[in-house]
Amino acid sequence: MKAETFLPDDYRPAEDEPFMNDRQLEYFRRKLLAWKADILEESRDTIEGMKESTRNIPDIADRASEETDRALELRTRDRERKLVSKIDAALRRIENGEYGYCEMTGEPISLRRLDARPIATLTLEAQERHERRERVHRDD
């Protein structure tokens, strides 16, 4: 196990330091773990809220409205469940030394892109090419 890297509270990755050095990796690892913890906490809150709100509502319109809200909440949680698996994959890439590099080109992904979307696996250019290809094939 590697010793924990010291990271000041106000640290932000900078372009003028070596790409994916220990401090940058620790910054993104902590960011991913905090994001995952937030998602899991929201999921726990949703489950608790659904347990508490299980009741018989006599008015059919109110019942339909509550069911719609519940379905929307469950769809949101399902999207977040998929997001947690992407976060876990990003954490594995950090451990394997593959984090921050494009899966298609092997080039470094910009720090700004990773800061905005820490689960990114493609550079912006590769992502755009991928989306254009998807659009072309979807039209078939």
PDB file of C-alpha atoms in Angstrom:
ATOM      1  CA  MET A   1       0.000   0.000   0.000  1.00  0.00           C
ATOM      2  CA  LYS A   2       1.302   3.407  -0.993  1.00  0.00           C
ATOM      3  CA  ALA A   3       1.742   6.144   1.611  1.00  0.00           C
ATOM      4  CA  GLU A   4      -0.991   8.758   1.467  1.00  0.00           C
ATOM      5  CA  THR A   5      -0.074  11.824  -0.555  1.00  0.00           C
ATOM      6  CA  PHE A   6      -0.318  15.169   1.245  1.00  0.00           C
ATOM      7  CA  LEU A   7      -2.811  17.404  -0.482  1.00  0.00           C
ATOM      8  CA  PRO A   8      -3.562  20.973   0.661  1.00  0.00           C
ATOM      9  CA  ASP A   9      -7.284  21.811   0.882  1.00  0.00           C
ATOM     10  CA  ASP A  10      -6.965  24.472  -1.806  1.00  0.00           C
ATOM     11  CA  TYR A  11      -5.010  22.284  -4.258  1.00  0.00           C
ATOM     12  CA  ARG A  12      -6.070  22.298  -7.917  1.00  0.00           C
ATOM     13  CA  PRO A  13      -4.199  20.389 -10.640  1.00  0.00           C
ATOM     14  CA  ALA A  14      -2.149  22.726 -12.841  1.00  0.00           C
ATOM     15  CA  GLU A  15      -0.903  22.359 -16.406  1.00  0.00           C
ATOM     16  CA  ASP A  16       2.652  23.342 -15.375  1.00  0.00           C
ATOM     17  CA  GLU A  17       3.214  20.275 -13.176  1.00  0.00           C
ATOM     18  CA  PRO A  18       3.967  16.737 -14.376  1.00  0.00           C
ATOM     19  CA  PHE A  19       0.810  15.097 -15.746  1.00  0.00           C
ATOM     20  CA  MET A  20      -0.850  12.623 -13.350  1.00  0.00           C
ATOM     21  CA  ASN A  21       1.738  13.050 -10.619  1.00  0.00           C
ATOM     22  CA  ASP A  22       0.915  11.729  -7.136  1.00  0.00           C
ATOM     23  CA  ARG A  23      -0.826  14.949  -6.089  1.00  0.00           C
ATOM     24  CA  GLN A  24      -3.050  15.026  -9.168  1.00  0.00           C
ATOM     25  CA  LEU A  25      -3.944  11.356  -8.776  1.00  0.00           C
ATOM     26  CA  GLU A  26      -4.792  11.900  -5.104  1.00  0.00           C
ATOM     27  CA  TYR A  27      -6.888  14.965  -6.003  1.00  0.00           C
ATOM     28  CA  PHE A  28      -8.958  12.991  -8.518  1.00  0.00           C
ATOM     29  CA  ARG A  29      -9.175   9.941  -6.230  1.00  0.00           C
ATOM     30  CA  ARG A  30     -10.620  12.077  -3.437  1.00  0.00           C
ATOM     31  CA  LYS A  31     -12.965  13.849  -5.860  1.00  0.00           C
ATOM     32  CA  LEU A  32     -14.287  10.519  -7.155  1.00  0.00           C
ATOM     33  CA  LEU A  33     -14.694   9.070  -3.642  1.00  0.00           C
ATOM     34  CA  ALA A  34     -16.595  12.178  -2.460  1.00  0.00           C
ATOM     35  CA  TRP A  35     -18.876  12.019  -5.524  1.00  0.00           C
ATOM     36  CA  LYS A  36     -19.568   8.337  -4.898  1.00  0.00           C
ATOM     37  CA  ALA A  37     -20.304   8.973  -1.210  1.00  0.00           C
ATOM     38  CA  ASP A  38     -22.789  11.730  -2.152  1.00  0.00           C
ATOM     39  CA  ILE A  39     -24.591   9.446  -4.599  1.00  0.00           C
ATOM     40  CA  LEU A  40     -24.797   6.592  -2.086  1.00  0.00           C
ATOM     41  CA  GLU A  41     -26.109   8.969   0.599  1.00  0.00           C
ATOM     42  CA  GLU A  42     -28.825  10.218  -1.780  1.00  0.00           C
ATOM     43  CA  SER A  43     -29.765   6.617  -2.545  1.00  0.00           C
ATOM     44  CA  ARG A  44     -30.089   5.825   1.169  1.00  0.00           C
ATOM     45  CA  ASP A  45     -32.270   8.921   1.608  1.00  0.00           C
ATOM     46  CA  THR A  46     -34.462   7.821  -1.306  1.00  0.00           C
ATOM     47  CA  ILE A  47     -34.924   4.344   0.161  1.00  0.00           C
ATOM     48  CA  GLU A  48     -35.809   5.779   3.566  1.00  0.00           C
ATOM     49  CA  GLY A  49     -38.214   8.256   1.977  1.00  0.00           C
ATOM     50  CA  MET A  50     -39.942   5.517   0.009  1.00  0.00           C
ATOM     51  CA  LYS A  51     -40.319   3.367   3.096  1.00  0.00           C
ATOM     52  CA  GLU A  52     -41.909   6.249   4.980  1.00  0.00           C
ATOM     53  CA  SER A  53     -44.181   7.338   2.141  1.00  0.00           C
ATOM     54  CA  THR A  54     -45.736   3.919   1.579  1.00  0.00           C
ATOM     55  CA  ARG A  55     -49.318   4.703   2.384  1.00  0.00           C
ATOM     56  CA  ASN A  56     -52.752   4.310   0.897  1.00  0.00           C
ATOM     57  CA  ILE A  57     -53.809   7.544  -0.803  1.00  0.00           C
ATOM     58  CA  PRO A  58     -57.541   7.580  -1.482  1.00  0.00           C
ATOM     59  CA  ASP A  59     -57.531  10.305  -4.142  1.00  0.00           C
ATOM     60  CA  ILE A  60     -56.638   8.735  -7.488  1.00  0.00           C
ATOM     61  CA  ALA A  61     -55.001  11.924  -8.853  1.00  0.00           C
ATOM     62  CA  ASP A  62     -52.803  12.259  -5.762  1.00  0.00           C
ATOM     63  CA  ARG A  63     -51.875   8.583  -5.967  1.00  0.00           C
ATOM     64  CA  ALA A  64     -50.978   8.918  -9.660  1.00  0.00           C
ATOM     65  CA  SER A  65     -48.870  11.985  -8.930  1.00  0.00           C
ATOM     66  CA  GLU A  66     -47.003  10.159  -6.156  1.00  0.00           C
ATOM     67  CA  GLU A  67     -46.410   7.136  -8.380  1.00  0.00           C
ATOM     68  CA  THR A  68     -45.034   9.394 -11.127  1.00  0.00           C
ATOM     69  CA  ASP A  69     -42.706  11.075  -8.636  1.00  0.00           C
ATOM     70  CA  ARG A  70     -41.568   7.676  -7.358  1.00  0.00           C
ATOM     71  CA  ALA A  71     -40.915   6.380 -10.893  1.00  0.00           C
ATOM     72  CA  LEU A  72     -38.869   9.487 -11.706  1.00  0.00           C
ATOM     73  CA  GLU A  73     -36.879   9.078  -8.491  1.00  0.00           C
ATOM     74  CA  LEU A  74     -36.177   5.426  -9.299  1.00  0.00           C
ATOM     75  CA  ARG A  75     -35.008   6.295 -12.827  1.00  0.00           C
ATOM     76  CA  THR A  76     -32.691   8.915 -11.364  1.00  0.00           C
ATOM     77  CA  ARG A  77     -31.283   6.408  -8.878  1.00  0.00           C
ATOM     78  CA  ASP A  78     -30.784   3.856 -11.672  1.00  0.00           C
ATOM     79  CA  ARG A  79     -28.769   6.431 -13.663  1.00  0.00           C
ATOM     80  CA  GLU A  80     -26.737   7.150 -10.545  1.00  0.00           C
ATOM     81  CA  ARG A  81     -26.164   3.423  -9.980  1.00  0.00           C
ATOM     82  CA  LYS A  82     -24.606   3.276 -13.453  1.00  0.00           C
ATOM     83  CA  LEU A  83     -22.579   6.363 -12.583  1.00  0.00           C
ATOM     84  CA  VAL A  84     -21.221   4.645  -9.455  1.00  0.00           C
ATOM     85  CA  SER A  85     -19.901   1.805 -11.628  1.00  0.00           C
ATOM     86  CA  LYS A  86     -18.150   4.389 -13.845  1.00  0.00           C
ATOM     87  CA  ILE A  87     -16.677   6.024 -10.735  1.00  0.00           C
ATOM     88  CA  ASP A  88     -15.433   2.620  -9.555  1.00  0.00           C
ATOM     89  CA  ALA A  89     -13.860   2.038 -12.993  1.00  0.00           C
ATOM     90  CA  ALA A  90     -12.108   5.428 -12.768  1.00  0.00           C
ATOM     91  CA  LEU A  91     -10.781   4.541  -9.304  1.00  0.00           C
ATOM     92  CA  ARG A  92      -9.446   1.254 -10.721  1.00  0.00           C
ATOM     93  CA  ARG A  93      -7.717   3.207 -13.524  1.00  0.00           C
ATOM     94  CA  ILE A  94      -6.060   5.379 -10.868  1.00  0.00           C
ATOM     95  CA  GLU A  95      -4.805   2.261  -9.094  1.00  0.00           C
ATOM     96  CA  ASN A  96      -3.572   0.757 -12.394  1.00  0.00           C
ATOM     97  CA  GLY A  97      -1.817   3.937 -13.512  1.00  0.00           C
ATOM     98  CA  GLU A  98      -4.134   4.347 -16.526  1.00  0.00           C
ATOM     99  CA  TYR A  99      -6.176   7.300 -15.252  1.00  0.00           C
ATOM    100  CA  GLY A 100      -6.117  10.510 -17.252  1.00  0.00           C
ATOM    101  CA  TYR A 101      -5.196   8.946 -20.572  1.00  0.00           C
ATOM    102  CA  CYS A 102      -7.542   8.523 -23.539  1.00  0.00           C
ATOM    103  CA  GLU A 103      -8.678   4.946 -24.156  1.00  0.00           C
ATOM    104  CA  MET A 104      -8.682   5.522 -27.933  1.00  0.00           C
ATOM    105  CA  THR A 105      -5.516   7.534 -28.521  1.00  0.00           C
ATOM    106  CA  GLY A 106      -3.458   7.094 -25.353  1.00  0.00           C
ATOM    107  CA  GLU A 107      -3.044  10.885 -25.179  1.00  0.00           C
ATOM    108  CA  PRO A 108      -3.488  12.775 -21.896  1.00  0.00           C
ATOM    109  CA  ILE A 109      -7.034  14.001 -21.220  1.00  0.00           C
ATOM    110  CA  SER A 110      -7.010  17.702 -20.334  1.00  0.00           C
ATOM    111  CA  LEU A 111      -7.043  18.527 -16.634  1.00  0.00           C
ATOM    112  CA  ARG A 112      -9.993  20.882 -17.184  1.00  0.00           C
ATOM    113  CA  ARG A 113     -12.006  18.037 -18.738  1.00  0.00           C
ATOM    114  CA  LEU A 114     -11.093  15.647 -15.929  1.00  0.00           C
ATOM    115  CA  ASP A 115     -11.948  18.252 -13.309  1.00  0.00           C
ATOM    116  CA  ALA A 116     -15.369  18.788 -14.899  1.00  0.00           C
ATOM    117  CA  ARG A 117     -15.961  15.069 -15.607  1.00  0.00           C
ATOM    118  CA  PRO A 118     -13.569  12.908 -13.568  1.00  0.00           C
ATOM    119  CA  ILE A 119     -14.952   9.702 -15.110  1.00  0.00           C
ATOM    120  CA  ALA A 120     -13.940  10.790 -18.637  1.00  0.00           C
ATOM    121  CA  THR A 121     -12.121   8.084 -20.595  1.00  0.00           C
ATOM    122  CA  LEU A 122     -11.651   9.975 -23.868  1.00  0.00           C
ATOM    123  CA  THR A 123     -10.092  13.282 -24.853  1.00  0.00           C
ATOM    124  CA  LEU A 124     -12.575  15.885 -26.022  1.00  0.00           C
ATOM    125  CA  GLU A 125     -11.587  15.297 -29.662  1.00  0.00           C
ATOM    126  CA  ALA A 126     -11.925  11.508 -29.357  1.00  0.00           C
ATOM    127  CA  GLN A 127     -15.293  11.926 -27.623  1.00  0.00           C
ATOM    128  CA  GLU A 128     -16.529  14.158 -30.443  1.00  0.00           C
ATOM    129  CA  ARG A 129     -15.379  11.612 -33.074  1.00  0.00           C
ATOM    130  CA  HIS A 130     -17.091   8.839 -31.115  1.00  0.00           C
ATOM    131  CA  GLU A 131     -20.354  10.792 -30.914  1.00  0.00           C
ATOM    132  CA  ARG A 132     -20.257  11.644 -34.640  1.00  0.00           C
ATOM    133  CA  ARG A 133     -19.755   7.954 -35.470  1.00  0.00           C
ATOM    134  CA  GLU A 134     -22.656   6.999 -33.184  1.00  0.00           C
ATOM    135  CA  ARG A 135     -24.899   9.564 -34.864  1.00  0.00           C
ATOM    136  CA  VAL A 136     -24.026   8.279 -38.346  1.00  0.00           C
ATOM    137  CA  HIS A 137     -24.655   4.648 -37.425  1.00  0.00           C
ATOM    138  CA  ARG A 138     -27.836   5.462 -35.523  1.00  0.00           C
ATOM    139  CA  ASP A 139     -29.318   6.999 -38.681  1.00  0.00           C
ATOM    140  CA  ASP A 140     -28.903   3.699 -40.574  1.00  0.00           C
TER     141      ASP A 140
END
